[in-house]
Amino acid sequence: MGEEDDGAVDRSTVYPWHAHSKEECFAELGVAEDIAKTGLTSADADARLEKYGENKLSEKEQVTLLQKIWAQVGNVLVGILVFVAVVSAARAIAADNSEDVVTNWIQVAIITLVIVLNTTIGIVQEGSAEKAAEALKGMLSSDALLVRDGKDVKVPAANIVPGDIVKLNLGDRVPADLRMLEVSNLSALEAALTGEAVPIDKTTDAIEASGDPQAIPLGDRHNMCFSATLVSQGTAIGLVIATGDETEIGTINALVSKVEKKKTNVLEQIDTVSKWLAFFISITALCTWLVAFFITDESGIDALTTALVCAVAMIPEGLEAIVTMTYAWAVSNMAKQNAIIRALPAVETLGSVTTICSDKTGTLTKNEMTLTAFVTSEKRYRFDVDASERKPENFVVNNAYLHERADHTKYLKASEVIKKGPSAQRKSRRGRKSSFGFGITQSMHPATANEGAEEKVDEPSPDAAAEDTPAETEAKDEPAGESPDSAFVRKVLGGGILCSKCTLGENGGRKGEIGNPTELAILRAAYFGDVDVTGVKESAPVIAEVPFSSEYKFMATVHAPLEENDTSDYMDKLIVHVKGAPDRMIPLCKYQAKNGSFLSSDLEPCNKDYWIEQIAILSSHGLRVLALCRGSLEKGAVQQGEQLGPEFVQERGEPWLTIVGLCAIMDPPRPECIDAIRIAHGAGVRVAMITGDHRDTALAIGGMLGLVDKEHSEAVTGPELDAMSDDELKVAAMKYNVFARASPQNKIKIVKALQSEGEVCGMTGDGVNDAPALKAADMGVAMGKEGTDVAREAAEMILADDNFATIVTAVREGRVVWDDLRKVLLVNTPINNAQGMSVLFGLLFGLDETPLSAIQVLYCNLICAVTLGFVCAVEPAEDGIMDQPPRRVGKRLIGRFLFLRIAIGTITLVACTVGSVFWTKAEDYDLEERRSQGLNVLSFGAIGVTMSARFARKSAFHMRTFQGNALAWWSYVIMGGLQVFITYTPGLNDTIFTMAPMDGFQWGIVVIFMITVLVVMEAEKAIRGVITERKYYEEDVEDDDGPTPDNTPLPEEVNRFGKNQELAH
């Protein structure tokens, strides 16, 4: 921060707080070195508040109601309607007889109603305005504990200023960005911001950086705490270095606000169609005026009236309403399947999505650290990670489960596998620490078994590593499918229960849980193994303990013996439970518990080669590994409440513990995601996983989900992406399905790289860090349950059940929407064209009066479009829709074959309508009767077009015409009923619609022409089917130029996240 800025911040000049010592940070902020004790004075705090402003996020400029209205009406077609309404009003005012007055004012009223209706629908549709900034504000702390004037005081978070001293405790939400000054076992849960699934341990030392310090990603800045994250463990004192918009959460706010959303393909094409229609309507209206003025010898004003009738007839004023209805119907269907759409046009985008970039934590996985397996000296117990009932059968013996290394590690030494795995504690040259508190830091190399506890552990030779140890061979001979009893589960996991300060959530779930997620995984597994976790703790209270520290990587507790926990062999002893990083535990172990049994008779020498290989196997599959050990001491060796240090465990001269087993822990995939991804692949949709987790963990999860295959067999990391050029990044985005150690900056760049390659990119996510990428993607999908409000408000779609499989339903609906919109155009466009062109060609071929009156035209335009158009708007999916690849980017809404069908429909309707009027004229029917004939032929002919349009390729002469869409026949009945009503109702027919009742002969003409329209449309469909089958041409050939890549530049705020650097191991 350092200095005020009035506009955008140049991040190259931002002070790198994490790379400087505490004293340098004090100097930069202009505070005393004893600030941690004294805090700011009230006067200094007020001055700084005046300088830096309140600790809150800037609000996005609100769109006014007038701006929203103009956005709906500011187009050419509405302009033509307004012009027609104005002329009609002028004619009503100047009219000499009451009939013309009534007719013109009704016309004005109908046009006004259409405009108001469409505008209202549009505003309501977009009513779910962007609220991401509000959601971000809701994440900020409401107040904080500060040191001011030498005293601890609680202050509203909005009044916090740079230079303040903040005290943090377990459960606190960090109120601003802090540089840590003092920490006591502090860890912060930053998954929403960085993507790390487990809390990150915090330190105070400056981070050494080679090159640009800003290149260090947020997840590696372990001496910082960030606004809106949560303290999951310990206490701390921090120095406020940034508030409000200058915090990292403020960066997210800026990105969410600045990333512009593009119009969907359909909306862009509707705009294009509207422009061409406006041009075509203008030409037709001009031709109509010329014909009326020069051929029929009408006066100038009457000729203008006729031309305006023609224009009104051809304007698709109901089109926008029907497009909205199409979207709304799809949204309604999707909501029933737990997919909530925030912006209606986004439904269409789903149908063309070619790649879904998914966040791992909480989206593809449960966002819940879970015990996956428990490995003893002889058996492997697989735990049902989806267990919902409490029973020991949730543990099943399965010695084939994770019994060998992942393919990509089979030829590496065990030490290399462990060092690269998720259980390793990584330390780079800049001092970064792993987010896994029990991470391995010691290399595992040869040493004698009985040397000091701090010696390194033997590593099996390459040959030995490839062969089964005797224990493994014996284990593989054991029958699979057996389950232990709850007493066994209580004994083997007892160390994990007793050696823990965590509190399990309600009914074993996450609600109300307190503590480290990795430790909670053991408690949860015991709970679902039918162990009374609370009872175990209460039955054996802690006598003394060695508290956990990230320095020595273990925790130990001392308890009085209890037969249910410890067997009768140890009733005269004190029991010591030790839980920690396996590299620290194995050197301390003299014995191993035979298949988890620690009876004196079942203790056997610790086979260190075996345990090292098991750690390597589990690590290769992306699992975090904890060792559970135990030991015994003479009674009286430890006193109640005695303060113990790490030497209590480490400095006993020789190994003395017994290893009970290894806990393999991971954030498991959602089971339904596996099927969903398989279905997505079948539909031609690629799924890529982007995560902040380690490469091996990401590859393991990717393999389980079906994302890793021969074509996409490897993962790429954020540091590797940062080192790539733009062209290399585009290649990588298309090559890899798994992106590991990715920062928010990487995520949004991956999305943009895919878009630049012509991909239609969907992005799923649940965290704050996903919001910019959700906004930048063509389709942002957020989680409804576990997701943050920020992600939900930045996305177009929300999964109410957090189920990735729901996306498949959404993709299907997106494809249906595209098909239905084309059917809507096939129905509405010929009807609108026929209304206007019937007027033109009727006059051109010699009629003295227009075949349709202005009111008839408006009525037919609105009623036909809304009733018959809505039939196709809700048409169910045709068979095989999910067997097709995604819709090609840039595919025209009105392609070659659809344009041909529209032309054929228009010509047929015009010919039938004008022909029927000439037929009745030849039979000496008067003007009102001829207009009744023309309107009914046109209306019932429109029903014929609709019956054919419901099926894009299959024939309507089939029972399917009567099935699948009940609204179709309701619409036909309503349409026919209204026609009879306006034809025969006195006063309505002659005064308003200029019509007269029809006789049987005229209805016979209506039936003949309705059948003619249907037969012509079906004949075209049959001929086109034969041509397509013989491959004489391909439907809807695309433009030669292909899709236009999206090369929209990234907002500057993206750079605030910093670049990754390759870690030095």
PDB file of N, CA, C and O in Angstrom, residues 1005-1052:
ATOM      1  N   ILE A1005     -62.730 -24.182 -48.482  1.00  0.00           N
ATOM      2  CA  ILE A1005     -61.497 -23.582 -49.025  1.00  0.00           C
ATOM      3  C   ILE A1005     -60.405 -23.545 -47.947  1.00  0.00           C
ATOM      4  O   ILE A1005     -59.227 -23.832 -48.215  1.00  0.00           O
ATOM      5  N   VAL A1006     -60.805 -23.189 -46.715  1.00  0.00           N
ATOM      6  CA  VAL A1006     -59.834 -23.141 -45.606  1.00  0.00           C
ATOM      7  C   VAL A1006     -59.191 -24.509 -45.401  1.00  0.00           C
ATOM      8  O   VAL A1006     -57.957 -24.628 -45.282  1.00  0.00           O
ATOM      9  N   VAL A1007     -59.978 -25.580 -45.371  1.00  0.00           N
ATOM     10  CA  VAL A1007     -59.448 -26.933 -45.164  1.00  0.00           C
ATOM     11  C   VAL A1007     -58.513 -27.328 -46.295  1.00  0.00           C
ATOM     12  O   VAL A1007     -57.429 -27.891 -46.070  1.00  0.00           O
ATOM     13  N   ILE A1008     -58.933 -27.044 -47.535  1.00  0.00           N
ATOM     14  CA  ILE A1008     -58.099 -27.395 -48.697  1.00  0.00           C
ATOM     15  C   ILE A1008     -56.723 -26.743 -48.597  1.00  0.00           C
ATOM     16  O   ILE A1008     -55.683 -27.391 -48.783  1.00  0.00           O
ATOM     17  N   PHE A1009     -56.703 -25.428 -48.308  1.00  0.00           N
ATOM     18  CA  PHE A1009     -55.422 -24.720 -48.274  1.00  0.00           C
ATOM     19  C   PHE A1009     -54.582 -25.081 -47.037  1.00  0.00           C
ATOM     20  O   PHE A1009     -53.351 -25.073 -47.103  1.00  0.00           O
ATOM     21  N   MET A1010     -55.216 -25.410 -45.927  1.00  0.00           N
ATOM     22  CA  MET A1010     -54.456 -25.847 -44.748  1.00  0.00           C
ATOM     23  C   MET A1010     -53.721 -27.154 -45.053  1.00  0.00           C
ATOM     24  O   MET A1010     -52.539 -27.310 -44.723  1.00  0.00           O
ATOM     25  N   ILE A1011     -54.433 -28.101 -45.684  1.00  0.00           N
ATOM     26  CA  ILE A1011     -53.798 -29.377 -46.057  1.00  0.00           C
ATOM     27  C   ILE A1011     -52.691 -29.139 -47.079  1.00  0.00           C
ATOM     28  O   ILE A1011     -51.620 -29.762 -47.028  1.00  0.00           O
ATOM     29  N   THR A1012     -52.936 -28.203 -48.000  1.00  0.00           N
ATOM     30  CA  THR A1012     -51.917 -27.888 -49.024  1.00  0.00           C
ATOM     31  C   THR A1012     -50.627 -27.405 -48.367  1.00  0.00           C
ATOM     32  O   THR A1012     -49.520 -27.843 -48.730  1.00  0.00           O
ATOM     33  N   VAL A1013     -50.743 -26.506 -47.404  1.00  0.00           N
ATOM     34  CA  VAL A1013     -49.560 -25.986 -46.706  1.00  0.00           C
ATOM     35  C   VAL A1013     -48.795 -27.118 -46.020  1.00  0.00           C
ATOM     36  O   VAL A1013     -47.568 -27.231 -46.148  1.00  0.00           O
ATOM     37  N   LEU A1014     -49.518 -27.975 -45.299  1.00  0.00           N
ATOM     38  CA  LEU A1014     -48.861 -29.074 -44.577  1.00  0.00           C
ATOM     39  C   LEU A1014     -48.165 -30.029 -45.540  1.00  0.00           C
ATOM     40  O   LEU A1014     -47.028 -30.442 -45.298  1.00  0.00           O
ATOM     41  N   VAL A1015     -48.841 -30.379 -46.650  1.00  0.00           N
ATOM     42  CA  VAL A1015     -48.249 -31.311 -47.623  1.00  0.00           C
ATOM     43  C   VAL A1015     -46.990 -30.724 -48.251  1.00  0.00           C
ATOM     44  O   VAL A1015     -45.970 -31.402 -48.416  1.00  0.00           O
ATOM     45  N   VAL A1016     -47.037 -29.445 -48.620  1.00  0.00           N
ATOM     46  CA  VAL A1016     -45.866 -28.799 -49.232  1.00  0.00           C
ATOM     47  C   VAL A1016     -44.672 -28.800 -48.259  1.00  0.00           C
ATOM     48  O   VAL A1016     -43.549 -29.129 -48.641  1.00  0.00           O
ATOM     49  N   MET A1017     -44.924 -28.440 -47.004  1.00  0.00           N
ATOM     50  CA  MET A1017     -43.841 -28.400 -46.010  1.00  0.00           C
ATOM     51  C   MET A1017     -43.269 -29.798 -45.761  1.00  0.00           C
ATOM     52  O   MET A1017     -42.051 -29.968 -45.634  1.00  0.00           O
ATOM     53  N   GLU A1018     -44.124 -30.802 -45.723  1.00  0.00           N
ATOM     54  CA  GLU A1018     -43.646 -32.167 -45.492  1.00  0.00           C
ATOM     55  C   GLU A1018     -42.923 -32.714 -46.718  1.00  0.00           C
ATOM     56  O   GLU A1018     -41.965 -33.483 -46.589  1.00  0.00           O
ATOM     57  N   ALA A1019     -43.350 -32.318 -47.900  1.00  0.00           N
ATOM     58  CA  ALA A1019     -42.673 -32.760 -49.122  1.00  0.00           C
ATOM     59  C   ALA A1019     -41.253 -32.220 -49.162  1.00  0.00           C
ATOM     60  O   ALA A1019     -40.297 -32.939 -49.517  1.00  0.00           O
ATOM     61  N   GLU A1020     -41.114 -30.942 -48.789  1.00  0.00           N
ATOM     62  CA  GLU A1020     -39.764 -30.363 -48.744  1.00  0.00           C
ATOM     63  C   GLU A1020     -38.885 -31.125 -47.750  1.00  0.00           C
ATOM     64  O   GLU A1020     -37.715 -31.410 -48.029  1.00  0.00           O
ATOM     65  N   LYS A1021     -39.448 -31.479 -46.588  1.00  0.00           N
ATOM     66  CA  LYS A1021     -38.699 -32.193 -45.559  1.00  0.00           C
ATOM     67  C   LYS A1021     -38.247 -33.566 -46.076  1.00  0.00           C
ATOM     68  O   LYS A1021     -37.108 -33.981 -45.845  1.00  0.00           O
ATOM     69  N   ALA A1022     -39.139 -34.268 -46.782  1.00  0.00           N
ATOM     70  CA  ALA A1022     -38.813 -35.595 -47.299  1.00  0.00           C
ATOM     71  C   ALA A1022     -37.715 -35.522 -48.362  1.00  0.00           C
ATOM     72  O   ALA A1022     -36.771 -36.327 -48.362  1.00  0.00           O
ATOM     73  N   ILE A1023     -37.830 -34.549 -49.251  1.00  0.00           N
ATOM     74  CA  ILE A1023     -36.811 -34.392 -50.301  1.00  0.00           C
ATOM     75  C   ILE A1023     -35.456 -34.042 -49.681  1.00  0.00           C
ATOM     76  O   ILE A1023     -34.421 -34.587 -50.066  1.00  0.00           O
ATOM     77  N   ARG A1024     -35.485 -33.118 -48.706  1.00  0.00           N
ATOM     78  CA  ARG A1024     -34.233 -32.730 -48.043  1.00  0.00           C
ATOM     79  C   ARG A1024     -33.609 -33.926 -47.320  1.00  0.00           C
ATOM     80  O   ARG A1024     -32.391 -34.084 -47.309  1.00  0.00           O
ATOM     81  N   GLY A1025     -34.452 -34.792 -46.718  1.00  0.00           N
ATOM     82  CA  GLY A1025     -33.928 -35.968 -46.040  1.00  0.00           C
ATOM     83  C   GLY A1025     -33.203 -36.893 -46.988  1.00  0.00           C
ATOM     84  O   GLY A1025     -32.142 -37.429 -46.661  1.00  0.00           O
ATOM     85  N   VAL A1026     -33.758 -37.083 -48.192  1.00  0.00           N
ATOM     86  CA  VAL A1026     -33.115 -37.948 -49.187  1.00  0.00           C
ATOM     87  C   VAL A1026     -31.789 -37.349 -49.638  1.00  0.00           C
ATOM     88  O   VAL A1026     -30.766 -38.042 -49.739  1.00  0.00           O
ATOM     89  N   ILE A1027     -31.798 -36.035 -49.894  1.00  0.00           N
ATOM     90  CA  ILE A1027     -30.577 -35.360 -50.355  1.00  0.00           C
ATOM     91  C   ILE A1027     -29.493 -35.431 -49.280  1.00  0.00           C
ATOM     92  O   ILE A1027     -28.328 -35.715 -49.568  1.00  0.00           O
ATOM     93  N   THR A1028     -29.878 -35.188 -48.039  1.00  0.00           N
ATOM     94  CA  THR A1028     -28.901 -35.222 -46.941  1.00  0.00           C
ATOM     95  C   THR A1028     -28.333 -36.623 -46.768  1.00  0.00           C
ATOM     96  O   THR A1028     -27.137 -36.806 -46.569  1.00  0.00           O
ATOM     97  N   GLU A1029     -29.207 -37.636 -46.839  1.00  0.00           N
ATOM     98  CA  GLU A1029     -28.762 -39.019 -46.668  1.00  0.00           C
ATOM     99  C   GLU A1029     -27.764 -39.400 -47.741  1.00  0.00           C
ATOM    100  O   GLU A1029     -26.814 -40.129 -47.497  1.00  0.00           O
ATOM    101  N   ARG A1030     -27.980 -38.892 -48.964  1.00  0.00           N
ATOM    102  CA  ARG A1030     -27.055 -39.205 -50.056  1.00  0.00           C
ATOM    103  C   ARG A1030     -25.857 -38.257 -50.087  1.00  0.00           C
ATOM    104  O   ARG A1030     -25.023 -38.330 -50.968  1.00  0.00           O
ATOM    105  N   LYS A1031     -25.838 -37.361 -49.106  1.00  0.00           N
ATOM    106  CA  LYS A1031     -24.695 -36.453 -48.916  1.00  0.00           C
ATOM    107  C   LYS A1031     -24.446 -35.566 -50.131  1.00  0.00           C
ATOM    108  O   LYS A1031     -23.317 -35.297 -50.511  1.00  0.00           O
ATOM    109  N   TYR A1032     -25.542 -35.139 -50.808  1.00  0.00           N
ATOM    110  CA  TYR A1032     -25.376 -34.180 -51.885  1.00  0.00           C
ATOM    111  C   TYR A1032     -24.960 -32.822 -51.335  1.00  0.00           C
ATOM    112  O   TYR A1032     -24.319 -32.037 -52.010  1.00  0.00           O
ATOM    113  N   TYR A1033     -25.384 -32.545 -50.122  1.00  0.00           N
ATOM    114  CA  TYR A1033     -24.920 -31.323 -49.460  1.00  0.00           C
ATOM    115  C   TYR A1033     -25.028 -31.531 -47.967  1.00  0.00           C
ATOM    116  O   TYR A1033     -25.683 -32.424 -47.467  1.00  0.00           O
ATOM    117  N   GLU A1034     -24.306 -30.704 -47.245  1.00  0.00           N
ATOM    118  CA  GLU A1034     -24.299 -30.784 -45.790  1.00  0.00           C
ATOM    119  C   GLU A1034     -25.097 -29.613 -45.235  1.00  0.00           C
ATOM    120  O   GLU A1034     -24.935 -28.480 -45.650  1.00  0.00           O
ATOM    121  N   GLU A1035     -25.980 -29.930 -44.295  1.00  0.00           N
ATOM    122  CA  GLU A1035     -26.845 -28.879 -43.755  1.00  0.00           C
ATOM    123  C   GLU A1035     -26.044 -27.789 -43.060  1.00  0.00           C
ATOM    124  O   GLU A1035     -25.071 -28.070 -42.362  1.00  0.00           O
ATOM    125  N   ASP A1036     -26.510 -26.583 -43.255  1.00  0.00           N
ATOM    126  CA  ASP A1036     -25.977 -25.439 -42.516  1.00  0.00           C
ATOM    127  C   ASP A1036     -24.467 -25.340 -42.605  1.00  0.00           C
ATOM    128  O   ASP A1036     -23.749 -25.355 -41.622  1.00  0.00           O
ATOM    129  N   VAL A1037     -23.931 -25.263 -43.820  1.00  0.00           N
ATOM    130  CA  VAL A1037     -22.498 -25.089 -43.991  1.00  0.00           C
ATOM    131  C   VAL A1037     -22.075 -23.776 -43.356  1.00  0.00           C
ATOM    132  O   VAL A1037     -22.721 -22.750 -43.517  1.00  0.00           O
ATOM    133  N   GLU A1038     -20.967 -23.810 -42.644  1.00  0.00           N
ATOM    134  CA  GLU A1038     -20.541 -22.621 -41.908  1.00  0.00           C
ATOM    135  C   GLU A1038     -19.782 -21.650 -42.800  1.00  0.00           C
ATOM    136  O   GLU A1038     -19.331 -21.981 -43.892  1.00  0.00           O
ATOM    137  N   ASP A1039     -19.607 -20.465 -42.295  1.00  0.00           N
ATOM    138  CA  ASP A1039     -18.815 -19.480 -43.009  1.00  0.00           C
ATOM    139  C   ASP A1039     -17.375 -19.974 -43.124  1.00  0.00           C
ATOM    140  O   ASP A1039     -16.846 -20.630 -42.241  1.00  0.00           O
ATOM    141  N   ASP A1040     -16.715 -19.635 -44.201  1.00  0.00           N
ATOM    142  CA  ASP A1040     -15.343 -20.085 -44.402  1.00  0.00           C
ATOM    143  C   ASP A1040     -14.413 -19.585 -43.321  1.00  0.00           C
ATOM    144  O   ASP A1040     -13.417 -20.221 -42.997  1.00  0.00           O
ATOM    145  N   ASP A1041     -14.700 -18.420 -42.807  1.00  0.00           N
ATOM    146  CA  ASP A1041     -13.807 -17.844 -41.804  1.00  0.00           C
ATOM    147  C   ASP A1041     -13.835 -18.596 -40.488  1.00  0.00           C
ATOM    148  O   ASP A1041     -12.915 -18.491 -39.701  1.00  0.00           O
ATOM    149  N   GLY A1042     -14.891 -19.371 -40.215  1.00  0.00           N
ATOM    150  CA  GLY A1042     -14.993 -20.098 -38.959  1.00  0.00           C
ATOM    151  C   GLY A1042     -15.262 -19.155 -37.807  1.00  0.00           C
ATOM    152  O   GLY A1042     -15.507 -17.968 -37.973  1.00  0.00           O
ATOM    153  N   PRO A1043     -15.207 -19.706 -36.606  1.00  0.00           N
ATOM    154  CA  PRO A1043     -15.493 -18.899 -35.416  1.00  0.00           C
ATOM    155  C   PRO A1043     -14.431 -17.843 -35.184  1.00  0.00           C
ATOM    156  O   PRO A1043     -13.261 -18.034 -35.491  1.00  0.00           O
ATOM    157  N   THR A1044     -14.853 -16.750 -34.651  1.00  0.00           N
ATOM    158  CA  THR A1044     -13.916 -15.678 -34.328  1.00  0.00           C
ATOM    159  C   THR A1044     -13.342 -15.904 -32.935  1.00  0.00           C
ATOM    160  O   THR A1044     -14.091 -15.941 -31.965  1.00  0.00           O
ATOM    161  N   PRO A1045     -12.028 -16.105 -32.828  1.00  0.00           N
ATOM    162  CA  PRO A1045     -11.459 -16.320 -31.492  1.00  0.00           C
ATOM    163  C   PRO A1045     -11.677 -15.108 -30.602  1.00  0.00           C
ATOM    164  O   PRO A1045     -11.692 -13.970 -31.072  1.00  0.00           O
ATOM    165  N   ASP A1046     -11.846 -15.385 -29.319  1.00  0.00           N
ATOM    166  CA  ASP A1046     -12.021 -14.315 -28.341  1.00  0.00           C
ATOM    167  C   ASP A1046     -10.657 -13.932 -27.797  1.00  0.00           C
ATOM    168  O   ASP A1046     -10.043 -14.680 -27.050  1.00  0.00           O
ATOM    169  N   ASN A1047     -10.157 -12.780 -28.207  1.00  0.00           N
ATOM    170  CA  ASN A1047      -8.850 -12.306 -27.745  1.00  0.00           C
ATOM    171  C   ASN A1047      -8.987 -11.074 -26.867  1.00  0.00           C
ATOM    172  O   ASN A1047      -8.107 -10.210 -26.836  1.00  0.00           O
ATOM    173  N   THR A1048     -10.094 -10.991 -26.134  1.00  0.00           N
ATOM    174  CA  THR A1048     -10.304  -9.872 -25.227  1.00  0.00           C
ATOM    175  C   THR A1048      -9.188  -9.845 -24.189  1.00  0.00           C
ATOM    176  O   THR A1048      -8.913 -10.854 -23.549  1.00  0.00           O
ATOM    177  N   PRO A1049      -8.490  -8.715 -24.018  1.00  0.00           N
ATOM    178  CA  PRO A1049      -7.390  -8.681 -23.037  1.00  0.00           C
ATOM    179  C   PRO A1049      -7.883  -8.853 -21.619  1.00  0.00           C
ATOM    180  O   PRO A1049      -9.020  -8.521 -21.291  1.00  0.00           O
ATOM    181  N   LEU A1050      -7.005  -9.386 -20.768  1.00  0.00           N
ATOM    182  CA  LEU A1050      -7.330  -9.570 -19.355  1.00  0.00           C
ATOM    183  C   LEU A1050      -7.275  -8.240 -18.621  1.00  0.00           C
ATOM    184  O   LEU A1050      -6.472  -7.372 -18.952  1.00  0.00           O
ATOM    185  N   PRO A1051      -8.125  -8.073 -17.613  1.00  0.00           N
ATOM    186  CA  PRO A1051      -8.032  -6.856 -16.798  1.00  0.00           C
ATOM    187  C   PRO A1051      -6.722  -6.825 -16.021  1.00  0.00           C
ATOM    188  O   PRO A1051      -6.155  -7.869 -15.681  1.00  0.00           O
ATOM    189  N   GLU A1052      -6.218  -5.608 -15.747  1.00  0.00           N
ATOM    190  CA  GLU A1052      -4.932  -5.469 -15.074  1.00  0.00           C
ATOM    191  C   GLU A1052      -4.915  -6.108 -13.696  1.00  0.00           C
ATOM    192  O   GLU A1052      -3.882  -6.557 -13.217  1.00  0.00           O
TER     193      GLU A1052
END
